[in-house]
Coordinates of C-alpha atoms and ligand atoms in Angstrom, one line a residue:
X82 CA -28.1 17.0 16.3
X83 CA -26.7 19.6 13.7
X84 CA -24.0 19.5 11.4
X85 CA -21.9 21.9 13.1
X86 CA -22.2 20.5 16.7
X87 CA -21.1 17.5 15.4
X88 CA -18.2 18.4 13.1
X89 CA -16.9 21.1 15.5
X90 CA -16.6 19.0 18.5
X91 CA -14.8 15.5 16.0
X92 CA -12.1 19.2 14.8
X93 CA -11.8 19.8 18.6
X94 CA -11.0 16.4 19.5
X95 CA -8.7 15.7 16.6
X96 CA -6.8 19.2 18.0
X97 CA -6.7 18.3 21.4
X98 CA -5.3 14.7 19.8
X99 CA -2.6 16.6 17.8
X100 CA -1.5 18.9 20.7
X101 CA -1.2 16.5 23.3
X102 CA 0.7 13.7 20.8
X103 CA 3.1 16.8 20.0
X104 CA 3.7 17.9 24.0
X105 CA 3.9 14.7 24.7
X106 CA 6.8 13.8 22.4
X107 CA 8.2 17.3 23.0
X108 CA 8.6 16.6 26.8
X109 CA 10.2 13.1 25.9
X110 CA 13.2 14.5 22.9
X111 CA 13.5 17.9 25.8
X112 CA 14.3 15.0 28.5
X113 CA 16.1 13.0 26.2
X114 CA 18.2 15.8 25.0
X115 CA 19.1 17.8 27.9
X116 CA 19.8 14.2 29.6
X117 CA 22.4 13.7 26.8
X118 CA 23.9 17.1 26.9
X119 CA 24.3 17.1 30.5
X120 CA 26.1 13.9 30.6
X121 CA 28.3 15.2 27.6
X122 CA 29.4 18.5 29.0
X123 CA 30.1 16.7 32.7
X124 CA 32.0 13.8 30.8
X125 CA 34.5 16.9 29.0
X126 CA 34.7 18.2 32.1
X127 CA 36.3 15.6 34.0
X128 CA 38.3 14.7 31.0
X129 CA 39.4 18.1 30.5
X130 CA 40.1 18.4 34.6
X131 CA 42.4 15.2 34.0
X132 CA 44.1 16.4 31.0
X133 CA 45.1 19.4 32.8
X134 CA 46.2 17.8 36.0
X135 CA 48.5 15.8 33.8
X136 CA 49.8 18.0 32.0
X137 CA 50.9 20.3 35.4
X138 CA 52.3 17.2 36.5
X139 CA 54.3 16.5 33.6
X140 CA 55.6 20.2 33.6
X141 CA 56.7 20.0 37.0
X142 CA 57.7 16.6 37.1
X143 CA 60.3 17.5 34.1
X144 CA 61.8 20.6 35.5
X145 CA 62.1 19.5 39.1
X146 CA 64.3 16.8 37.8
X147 CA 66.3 19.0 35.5
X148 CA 67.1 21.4 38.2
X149 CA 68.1 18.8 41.0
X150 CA 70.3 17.4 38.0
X151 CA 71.6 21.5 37.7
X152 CA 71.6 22.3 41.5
X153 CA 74.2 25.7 40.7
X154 CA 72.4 26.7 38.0
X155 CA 72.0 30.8 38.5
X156 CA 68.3 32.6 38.4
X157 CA 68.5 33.7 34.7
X158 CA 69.2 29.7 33.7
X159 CA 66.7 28.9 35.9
X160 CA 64.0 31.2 34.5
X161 CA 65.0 30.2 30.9
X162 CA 64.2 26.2 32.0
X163 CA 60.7 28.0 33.3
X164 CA 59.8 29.6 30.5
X165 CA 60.7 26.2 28.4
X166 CA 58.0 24.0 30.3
X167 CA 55.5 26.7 30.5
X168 CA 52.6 27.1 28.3
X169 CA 50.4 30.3 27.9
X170 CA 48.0 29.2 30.5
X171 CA 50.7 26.9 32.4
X172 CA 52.3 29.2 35.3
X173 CA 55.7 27.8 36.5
X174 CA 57.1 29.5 40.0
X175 CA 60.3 28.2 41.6
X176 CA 60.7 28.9 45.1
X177 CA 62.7 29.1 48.1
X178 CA 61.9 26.4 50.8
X179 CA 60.8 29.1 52.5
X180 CA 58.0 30.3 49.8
X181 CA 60.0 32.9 48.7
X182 CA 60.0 33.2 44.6
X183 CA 63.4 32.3 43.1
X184 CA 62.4 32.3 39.4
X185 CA 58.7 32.7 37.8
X186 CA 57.5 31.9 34.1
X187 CA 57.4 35.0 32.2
X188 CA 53.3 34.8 32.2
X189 CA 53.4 34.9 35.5
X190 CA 53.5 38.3 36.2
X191 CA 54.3 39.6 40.5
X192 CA 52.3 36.7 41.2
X193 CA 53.4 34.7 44.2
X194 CA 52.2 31.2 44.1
X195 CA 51.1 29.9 48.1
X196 CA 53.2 27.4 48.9
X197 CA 52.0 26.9 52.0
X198 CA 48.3 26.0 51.3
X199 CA 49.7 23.0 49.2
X200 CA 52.0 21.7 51.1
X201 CA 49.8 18.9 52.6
X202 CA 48.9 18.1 49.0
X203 CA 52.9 18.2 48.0
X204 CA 53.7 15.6 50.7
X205 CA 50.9 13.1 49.0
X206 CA 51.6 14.0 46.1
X207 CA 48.2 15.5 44.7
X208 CA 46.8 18.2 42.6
X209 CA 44.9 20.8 44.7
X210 CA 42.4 23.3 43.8
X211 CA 42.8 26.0 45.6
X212 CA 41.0 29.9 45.3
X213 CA 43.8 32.7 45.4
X214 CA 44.0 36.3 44.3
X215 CA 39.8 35.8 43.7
X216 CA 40.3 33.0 41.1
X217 CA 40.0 29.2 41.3
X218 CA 43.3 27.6 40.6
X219 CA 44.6 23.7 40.2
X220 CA 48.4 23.2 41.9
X221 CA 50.5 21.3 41.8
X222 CA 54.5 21.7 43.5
X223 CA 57.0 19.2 44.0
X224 CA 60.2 19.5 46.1
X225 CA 63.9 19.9 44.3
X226 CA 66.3 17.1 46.4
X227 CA 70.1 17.5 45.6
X228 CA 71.8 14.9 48.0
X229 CA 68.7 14.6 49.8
X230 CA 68.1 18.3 50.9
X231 CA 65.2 20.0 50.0
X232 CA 66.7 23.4 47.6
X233 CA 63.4 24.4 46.5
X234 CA 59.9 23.9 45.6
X235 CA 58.4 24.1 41.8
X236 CA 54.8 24.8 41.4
X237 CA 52.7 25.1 38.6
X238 CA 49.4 26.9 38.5
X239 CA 46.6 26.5 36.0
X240 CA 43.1 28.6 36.4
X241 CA 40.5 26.0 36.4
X242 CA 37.6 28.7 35.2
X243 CA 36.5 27.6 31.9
X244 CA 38.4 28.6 28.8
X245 CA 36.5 30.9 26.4
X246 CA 36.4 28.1 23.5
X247 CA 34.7 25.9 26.6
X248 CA 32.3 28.9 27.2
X249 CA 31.3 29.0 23.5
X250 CA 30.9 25.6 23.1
X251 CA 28.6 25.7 26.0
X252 CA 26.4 28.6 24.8
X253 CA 26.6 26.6 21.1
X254 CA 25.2 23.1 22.8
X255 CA 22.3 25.4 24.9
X256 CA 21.3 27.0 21.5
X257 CA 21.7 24.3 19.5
X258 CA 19.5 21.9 21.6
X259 CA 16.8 24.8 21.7
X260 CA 16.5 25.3 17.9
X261 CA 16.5 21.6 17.6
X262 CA 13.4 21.6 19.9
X263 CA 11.8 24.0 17.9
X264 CA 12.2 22.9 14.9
X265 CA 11.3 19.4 15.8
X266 CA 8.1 20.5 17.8
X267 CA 7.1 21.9 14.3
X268 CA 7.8 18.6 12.4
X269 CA 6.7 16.9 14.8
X270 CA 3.1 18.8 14.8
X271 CA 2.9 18.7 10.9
X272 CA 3.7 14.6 10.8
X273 CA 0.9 14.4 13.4
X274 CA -1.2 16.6 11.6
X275 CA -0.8 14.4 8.2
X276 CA -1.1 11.0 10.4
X277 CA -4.0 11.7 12.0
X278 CA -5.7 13.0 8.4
X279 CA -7.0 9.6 8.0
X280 CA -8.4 9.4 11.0
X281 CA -10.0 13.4 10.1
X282 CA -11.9 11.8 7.5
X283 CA -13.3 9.0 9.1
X284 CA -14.4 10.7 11.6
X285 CA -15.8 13.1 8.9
X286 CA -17.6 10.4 7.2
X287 CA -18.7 9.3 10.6
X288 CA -20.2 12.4 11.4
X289 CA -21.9 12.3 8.1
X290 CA -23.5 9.4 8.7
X291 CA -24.4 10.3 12.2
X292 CA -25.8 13.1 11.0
X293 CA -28.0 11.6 7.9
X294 CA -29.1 8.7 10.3
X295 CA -28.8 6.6 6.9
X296 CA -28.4 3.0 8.1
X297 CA -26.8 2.0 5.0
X298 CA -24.0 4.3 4.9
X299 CA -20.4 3.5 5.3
X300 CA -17.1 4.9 6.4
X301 CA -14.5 5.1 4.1
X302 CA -11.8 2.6 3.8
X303 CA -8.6 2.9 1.9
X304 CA -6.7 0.0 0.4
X305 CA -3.6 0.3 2.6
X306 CA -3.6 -2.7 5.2
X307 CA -2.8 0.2 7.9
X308 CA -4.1 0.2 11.1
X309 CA -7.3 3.2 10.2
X310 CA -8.0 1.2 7.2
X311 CA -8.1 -1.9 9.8
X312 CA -10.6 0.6 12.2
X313 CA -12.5 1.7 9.5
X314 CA -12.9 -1.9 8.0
X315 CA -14.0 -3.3 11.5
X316 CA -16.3 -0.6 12.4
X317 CA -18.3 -1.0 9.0
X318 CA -18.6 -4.1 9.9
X319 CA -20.0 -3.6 12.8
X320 CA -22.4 -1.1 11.3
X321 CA -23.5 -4.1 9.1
X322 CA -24.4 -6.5 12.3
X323 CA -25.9 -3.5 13.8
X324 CA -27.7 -3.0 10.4
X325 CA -28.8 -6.9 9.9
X326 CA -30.0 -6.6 13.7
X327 CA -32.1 -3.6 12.8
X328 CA -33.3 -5.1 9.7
X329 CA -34.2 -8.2 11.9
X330 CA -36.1 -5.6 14.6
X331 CA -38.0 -4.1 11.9
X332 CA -39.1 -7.6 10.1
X333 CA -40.4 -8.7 13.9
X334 CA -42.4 -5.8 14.0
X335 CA -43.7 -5.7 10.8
X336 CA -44.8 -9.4 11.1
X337 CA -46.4 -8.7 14.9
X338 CA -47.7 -6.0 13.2
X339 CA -49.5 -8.2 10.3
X340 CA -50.3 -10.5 13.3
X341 CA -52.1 -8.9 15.2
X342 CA -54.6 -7.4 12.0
X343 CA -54.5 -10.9 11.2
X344 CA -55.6 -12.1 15.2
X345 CA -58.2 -9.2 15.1
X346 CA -59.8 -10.1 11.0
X347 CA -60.0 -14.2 12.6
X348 CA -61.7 -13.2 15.6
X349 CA -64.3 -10.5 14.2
X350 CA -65.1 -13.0 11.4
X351 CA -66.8 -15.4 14.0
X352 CA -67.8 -13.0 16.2
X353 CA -69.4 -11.3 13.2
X354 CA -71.4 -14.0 12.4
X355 CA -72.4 -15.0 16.1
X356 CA -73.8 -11.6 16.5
X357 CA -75.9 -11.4 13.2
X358 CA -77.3 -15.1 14.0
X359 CA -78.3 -13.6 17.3
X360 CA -79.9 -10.8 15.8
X361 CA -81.7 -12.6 13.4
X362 CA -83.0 -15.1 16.4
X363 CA -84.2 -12.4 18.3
X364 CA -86.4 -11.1 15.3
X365 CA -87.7 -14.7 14.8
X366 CA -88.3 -14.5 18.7
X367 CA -88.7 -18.4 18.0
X368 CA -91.5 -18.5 15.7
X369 CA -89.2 -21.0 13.2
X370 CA -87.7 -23.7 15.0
X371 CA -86.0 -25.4 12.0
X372 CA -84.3 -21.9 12.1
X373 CA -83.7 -21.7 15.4
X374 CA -81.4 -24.5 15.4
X375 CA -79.4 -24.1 12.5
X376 CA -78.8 -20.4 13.8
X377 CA -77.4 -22.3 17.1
X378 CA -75.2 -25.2 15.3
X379 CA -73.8 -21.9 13.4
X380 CA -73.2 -20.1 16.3
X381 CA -71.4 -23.0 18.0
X382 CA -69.1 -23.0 15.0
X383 CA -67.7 -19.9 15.0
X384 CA -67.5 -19.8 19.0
X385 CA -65.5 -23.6 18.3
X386 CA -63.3 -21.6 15.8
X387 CA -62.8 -18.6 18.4
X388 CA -61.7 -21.4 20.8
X389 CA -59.4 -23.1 18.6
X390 CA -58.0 -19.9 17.4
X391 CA -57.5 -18.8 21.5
X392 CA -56.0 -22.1 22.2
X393 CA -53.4 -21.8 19.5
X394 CA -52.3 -18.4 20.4
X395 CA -52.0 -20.2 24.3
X396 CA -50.0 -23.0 22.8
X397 CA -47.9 -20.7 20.9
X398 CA -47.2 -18.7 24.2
X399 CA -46.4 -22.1 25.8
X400 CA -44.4 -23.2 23.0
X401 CA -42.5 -20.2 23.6
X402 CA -41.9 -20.5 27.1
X403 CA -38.9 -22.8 28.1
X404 CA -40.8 -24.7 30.6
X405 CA -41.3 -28.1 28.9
X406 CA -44.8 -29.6 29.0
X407 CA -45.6 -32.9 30.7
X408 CA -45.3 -36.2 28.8
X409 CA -46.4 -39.4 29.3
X410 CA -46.3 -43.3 27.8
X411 CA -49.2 -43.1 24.8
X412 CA -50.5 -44.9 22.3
X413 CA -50.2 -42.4 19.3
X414 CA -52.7 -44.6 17.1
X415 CA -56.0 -43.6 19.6
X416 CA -54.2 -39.6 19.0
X417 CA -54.2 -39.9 15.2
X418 CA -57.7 -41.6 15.5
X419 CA -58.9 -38.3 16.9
X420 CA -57.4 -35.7 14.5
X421 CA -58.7 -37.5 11.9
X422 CA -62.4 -37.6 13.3
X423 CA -62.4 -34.0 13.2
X424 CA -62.6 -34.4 9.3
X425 CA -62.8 -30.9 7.2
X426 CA -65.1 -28.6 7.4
X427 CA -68.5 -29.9 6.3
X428 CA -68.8 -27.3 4.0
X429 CA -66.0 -28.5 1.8
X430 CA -66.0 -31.3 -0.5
X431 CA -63.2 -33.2 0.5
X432 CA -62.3 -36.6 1.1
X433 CA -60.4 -37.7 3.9
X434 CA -58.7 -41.2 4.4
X435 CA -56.5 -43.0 6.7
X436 CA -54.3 -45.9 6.2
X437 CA -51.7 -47.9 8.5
X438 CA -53.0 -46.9 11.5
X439 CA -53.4 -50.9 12.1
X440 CA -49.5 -50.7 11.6
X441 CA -48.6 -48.3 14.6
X442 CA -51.7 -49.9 17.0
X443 CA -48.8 -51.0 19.6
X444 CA -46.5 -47.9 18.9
X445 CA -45.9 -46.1 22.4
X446 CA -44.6 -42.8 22.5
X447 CA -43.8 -40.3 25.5
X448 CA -45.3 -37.7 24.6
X449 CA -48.2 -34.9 25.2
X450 CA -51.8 -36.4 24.0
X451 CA -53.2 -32.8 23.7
X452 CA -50.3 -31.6 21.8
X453 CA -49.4 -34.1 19.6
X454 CA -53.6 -33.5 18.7
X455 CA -52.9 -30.1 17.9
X456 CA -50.3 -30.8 16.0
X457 CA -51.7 -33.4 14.0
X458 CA -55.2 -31.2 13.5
X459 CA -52.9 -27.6 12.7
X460 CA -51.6 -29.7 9.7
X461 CA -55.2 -31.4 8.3
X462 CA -56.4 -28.1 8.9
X463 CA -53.8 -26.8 6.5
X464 CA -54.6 -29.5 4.4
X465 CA -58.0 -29.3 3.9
X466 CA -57.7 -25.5 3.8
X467 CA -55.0 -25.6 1.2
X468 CA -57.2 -28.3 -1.0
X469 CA -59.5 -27.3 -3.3
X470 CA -63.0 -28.5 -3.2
X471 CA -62.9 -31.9 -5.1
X472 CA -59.0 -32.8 -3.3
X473 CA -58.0 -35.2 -1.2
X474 CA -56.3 -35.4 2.6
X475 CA -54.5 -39.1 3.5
X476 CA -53.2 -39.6 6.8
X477 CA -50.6 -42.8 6.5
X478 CA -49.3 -44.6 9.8
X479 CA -45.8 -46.3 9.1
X480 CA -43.4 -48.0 11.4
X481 CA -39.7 -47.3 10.5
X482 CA -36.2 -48.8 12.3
X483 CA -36.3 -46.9 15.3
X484 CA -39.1 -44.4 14.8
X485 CA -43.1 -44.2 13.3
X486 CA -43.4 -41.4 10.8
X487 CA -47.1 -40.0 10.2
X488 CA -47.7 -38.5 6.6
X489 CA -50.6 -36.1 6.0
X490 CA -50.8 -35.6 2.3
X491 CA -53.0 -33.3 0.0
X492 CA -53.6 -32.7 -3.4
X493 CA -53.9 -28.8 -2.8
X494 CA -52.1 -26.1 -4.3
X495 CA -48.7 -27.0 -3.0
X496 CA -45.7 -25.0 -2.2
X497 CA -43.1 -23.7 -3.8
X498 CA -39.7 -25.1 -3.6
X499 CA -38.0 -21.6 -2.4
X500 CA -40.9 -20.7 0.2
X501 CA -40.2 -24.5 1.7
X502 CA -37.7 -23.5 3.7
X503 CA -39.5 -20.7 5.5
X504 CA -42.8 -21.7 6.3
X505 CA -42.1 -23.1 9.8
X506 CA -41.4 -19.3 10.7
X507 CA -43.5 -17.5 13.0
X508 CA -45.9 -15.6 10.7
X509 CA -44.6 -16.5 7.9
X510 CA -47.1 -17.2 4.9
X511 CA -46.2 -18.4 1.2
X512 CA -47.6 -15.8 -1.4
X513 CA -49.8 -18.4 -3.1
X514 CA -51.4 -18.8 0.3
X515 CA -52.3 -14.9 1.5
X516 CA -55.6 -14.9 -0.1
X517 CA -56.7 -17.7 2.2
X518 CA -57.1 -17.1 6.5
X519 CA -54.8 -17.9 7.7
X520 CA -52.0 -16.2 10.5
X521 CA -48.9 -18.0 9.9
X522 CA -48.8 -19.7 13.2
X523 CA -49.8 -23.2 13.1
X524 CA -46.4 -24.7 11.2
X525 CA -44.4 -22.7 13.9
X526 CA -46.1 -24.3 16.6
X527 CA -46.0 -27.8 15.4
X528 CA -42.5 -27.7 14.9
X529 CA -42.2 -26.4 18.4
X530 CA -44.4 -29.1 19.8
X531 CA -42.8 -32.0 17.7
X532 CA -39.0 -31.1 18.2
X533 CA -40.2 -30.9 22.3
X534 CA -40.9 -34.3 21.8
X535 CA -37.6 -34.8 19.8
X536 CA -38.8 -35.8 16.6
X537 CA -39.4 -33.8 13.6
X538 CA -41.6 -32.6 11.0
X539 CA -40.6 -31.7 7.3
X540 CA -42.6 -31.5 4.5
X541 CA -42.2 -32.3 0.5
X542 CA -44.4 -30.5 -2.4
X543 CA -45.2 -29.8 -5.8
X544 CA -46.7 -26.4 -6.8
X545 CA -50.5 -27.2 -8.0
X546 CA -50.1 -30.9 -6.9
X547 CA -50.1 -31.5 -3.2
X548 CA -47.9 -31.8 -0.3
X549 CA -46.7 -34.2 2.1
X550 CA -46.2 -33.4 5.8
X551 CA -44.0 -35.8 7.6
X552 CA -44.1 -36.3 11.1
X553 CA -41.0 -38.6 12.8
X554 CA -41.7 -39.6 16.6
X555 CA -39.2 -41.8 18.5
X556 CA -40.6 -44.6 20.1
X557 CA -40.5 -45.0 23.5
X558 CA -38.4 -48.0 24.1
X559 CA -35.8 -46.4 21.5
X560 CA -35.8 -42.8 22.5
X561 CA -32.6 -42.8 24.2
X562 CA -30.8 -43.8 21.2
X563 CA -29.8 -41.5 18.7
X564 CA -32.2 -40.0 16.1
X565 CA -30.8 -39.7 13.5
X566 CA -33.1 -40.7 10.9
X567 CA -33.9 -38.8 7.6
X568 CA -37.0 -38.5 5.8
X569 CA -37.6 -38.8 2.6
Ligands
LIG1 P1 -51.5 -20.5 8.1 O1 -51.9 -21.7 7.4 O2 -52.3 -19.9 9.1 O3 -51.1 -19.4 7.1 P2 -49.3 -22.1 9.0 O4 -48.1 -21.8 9.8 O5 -50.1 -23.3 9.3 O6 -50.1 -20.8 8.8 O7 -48.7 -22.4 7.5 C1 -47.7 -21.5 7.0 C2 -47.7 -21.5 5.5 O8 -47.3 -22.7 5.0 C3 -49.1 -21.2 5.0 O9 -49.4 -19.9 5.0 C4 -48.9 -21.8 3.6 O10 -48.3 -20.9 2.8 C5 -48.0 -23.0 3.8 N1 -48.7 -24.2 3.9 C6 -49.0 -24.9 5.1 N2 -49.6 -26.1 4.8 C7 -49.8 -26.1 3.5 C8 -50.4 -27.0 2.6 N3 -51.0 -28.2 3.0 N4 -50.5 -26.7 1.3 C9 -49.9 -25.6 0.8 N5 -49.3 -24.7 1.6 C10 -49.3 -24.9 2.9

């Protein structure tokens, strides 16, 4: 992946953010607006529409009443009263109850208002809009009674097309709400543009570290509690879990890596020295037998060591696997007596005791015989490995309240307060112990094997004065009460 690529498609997808946020919100304010201008312009409308019919209503209303109240008032008097309650775009007509003009405002003109397509609305009483002479007009006429007899008709006429102050307000409200889009589509792009900034340059600094596949890289936060800060904050810290896991991934490998050199160096050392014994027998071809058969007891060492060694790396396998072992009522003392016949290695000086097994003769654990042997020979093997020549192993039996604890102490080169804590991991060896064999398994798998059984193992030590490995095993009759116990 190259720079470009990358930063090219984060500028395209930011774009393609800012566009859409800015149609998007242009499409809502374009609704929004025209919605409100519609509803504004149809509100004057009828307002207007009202007004108007009022006012025709008023106009006629008033001089239909002053000329029943004048009934021989002549044409000119009559036109006079016309002109008084007409208005520039008011058109007053009196008429014959025939429909012939009597009197007409003087805006009126020749032109002859049609009574008879309003008389229906004159007997309810109602403004009509009627189309005469090619132009849309509202009317309205009302009858002149003297004594009861219909003299005349007055009508006024109003054109209902829209006034030219009505037509520029219109064209002002159409321009005005498309400038206003305009101009907001451009503020409205520029405040995207500088909101989404933030989000530029994480995804810049995302890209970067995409791009320098540096694990320990991180995007950059501001101090503002805004919601990118939040993002960015959250993603690095999911770039530090991911980072810890990684770590974690690449300590596993390296100790499976030091594991199996250190599976390979323990099994070629026997093997080594099987093969050159069995070279050297077959030059002898038998002639020594003294020779002969310390050539054997060797060989059976090392193939004894190659077993153990196999059956650990089984054990650690099982140990592994969920699958619990089987267990069974048994008397730990006849166990601990077997570990501790093992002894060290005779070619160690070493002296080996054990005390208080008298003590747990009658303990009864459920437990795993064969396990519970490894266990106990994984940590005298440690022990007399661990001891210099001239040391000492003790194995002490003790009953407790509701538990027996087995103590397998040294006088070896002890272990470091800091490294305590770690030396039950898988592979894991202290530094003061790496120039001694060793593969880092057998604490593992006795913790495995012991906390199976629910008990457990922990250990106490000096540096260049000996540890103490504790073992705490519930006794049968009391392992369904709570363990709690603590050693020390
Ligand atoms: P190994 O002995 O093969 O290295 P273990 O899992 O048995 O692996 O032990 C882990 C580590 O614990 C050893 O490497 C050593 O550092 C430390 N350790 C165990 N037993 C003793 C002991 N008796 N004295 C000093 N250090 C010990």
């Amino acid at each position: 992946m190259t720079v470009l690529p990358v930063k090219r498609r984060l500028t395209l997808w930011l774009s393609l953010i800012r566009t859409r946020l800015t149609l998007w919100l242009m499409v809502i304010l374009a609704v929004g607006m025209l919605a409100f201008v519609l509803t504004t312009l149809l509100a004057a409308q009828t307002i207007l529409r009202n007004l108007n019919e009022e006012r025709l209503r008023q106009s006629v209303t008033s001089l239909s009443d002053a000329l029943a109240q004048e009934p021989e008032a002549n044409v000119s008097l009559v036109r006079n009263q016309l002109d008084a309650f007409s208005t520039p775009d008011i058109y007053l007509q009196y008429q014959s109850p025939q429909g012939t003009p009597i009197a007409s405002s003087k805006n009126m003109g020749r032109l002859i208002l049609p009574l008879s397509q309003i008389q229906s609305a004159i007997a309810t009483d109602r403004v009509a809009a009627i189309t005469f002479e090619n132009s849309p007009f509202l009317l309205y006429g009302r009858s002149v009674l003297v004594r009861g007899q219909v003299r005349g008709y007055v009508i006024a006429a109003r054109l209902t097309s829209d006034s030219e102050e009505q037509i520029l307000l219109f064209r002002l409200m159409y321009t005005g709400v498309f400038v206003t889009l305009i101009l907001t589509a451009l503020l409205v792009w520029l405040l995207v543009r500088q909101m989404l900034r933030p989000l530029e340059r994480l995804a810049d600094s995302a890209s970067r570290i995409t791009i320098a596949s540096d694990h320990a890289l991180r995007l950059q936060a501001g101090e503002r509690p805004d919601e990118i800060n939040r993002l960015a904050q959250t993603i690095n810290g999911t770039l530090n879990s991911l980072e810890d896991a990684y770590q974690q991934v690449q300590n596993v490998n390296e100790l499976q890596r030091r594991f199996l050199a250190d599976v390979s160096h323990e099994l070629r050392t026997p093997l080594t020295i099987m093969l050159s014994s069995l070279e050297l027998m077959k030059k002898e071809q038998g002639s020594d037998p003294e020779f002969q058969a310390n050539a054997l007891e060797n060989i059976q060492i090392e193939a004894e060591r190659m077993a153990r060694l196999v059956t650990r790396l089984l054990m650690l396998a099982r140990t592994d696997a969920s699958a619990p072992f089987a267990r069974e009522p048994l008397l730990i003392a006849d166990v601990i007596r077997e570990a501790y016949h093992q002894d060290c290695p005779a070619n160690r000086n070493i002296r080996m005791e054990c005390h208080g097994l008298e003590a747990l003769e009658d303990a009864v654990v459920s437990g795993n015989a064969d396990y519970l042997k490894q266990v106990l020979l994984i940590i005298l093997e440690n022990a007399c490995k661990y001891t210099p020549d001239g040391g000492k192993v003790t194995i002490l039996g003790e009953m407790r309240a509701d538990h027996l604890a087995i103590t397998i102490a040294d006088t070896g080169i002890g272990i470091d307060q800091t490294e305590v804590p770690r030396i039950f991991e898988r592979f894991y060896r202290a530094p003061n112990a790496r120039d001694l064999p060793g593969m880092g398994l057998g604490l593992s798998i006795a913790r495995g094997i012991i906390e199976q059984h629910n008990g457990t193992i922990s250990v106490e030590s000096t540096p260049g004065r000996g540890s103490r490995f504790i073992i705490a095993l519930p006794l049968l009759n009391a392992e369904h009460a709570t363990f709690t116990h603590t050693l020390g």
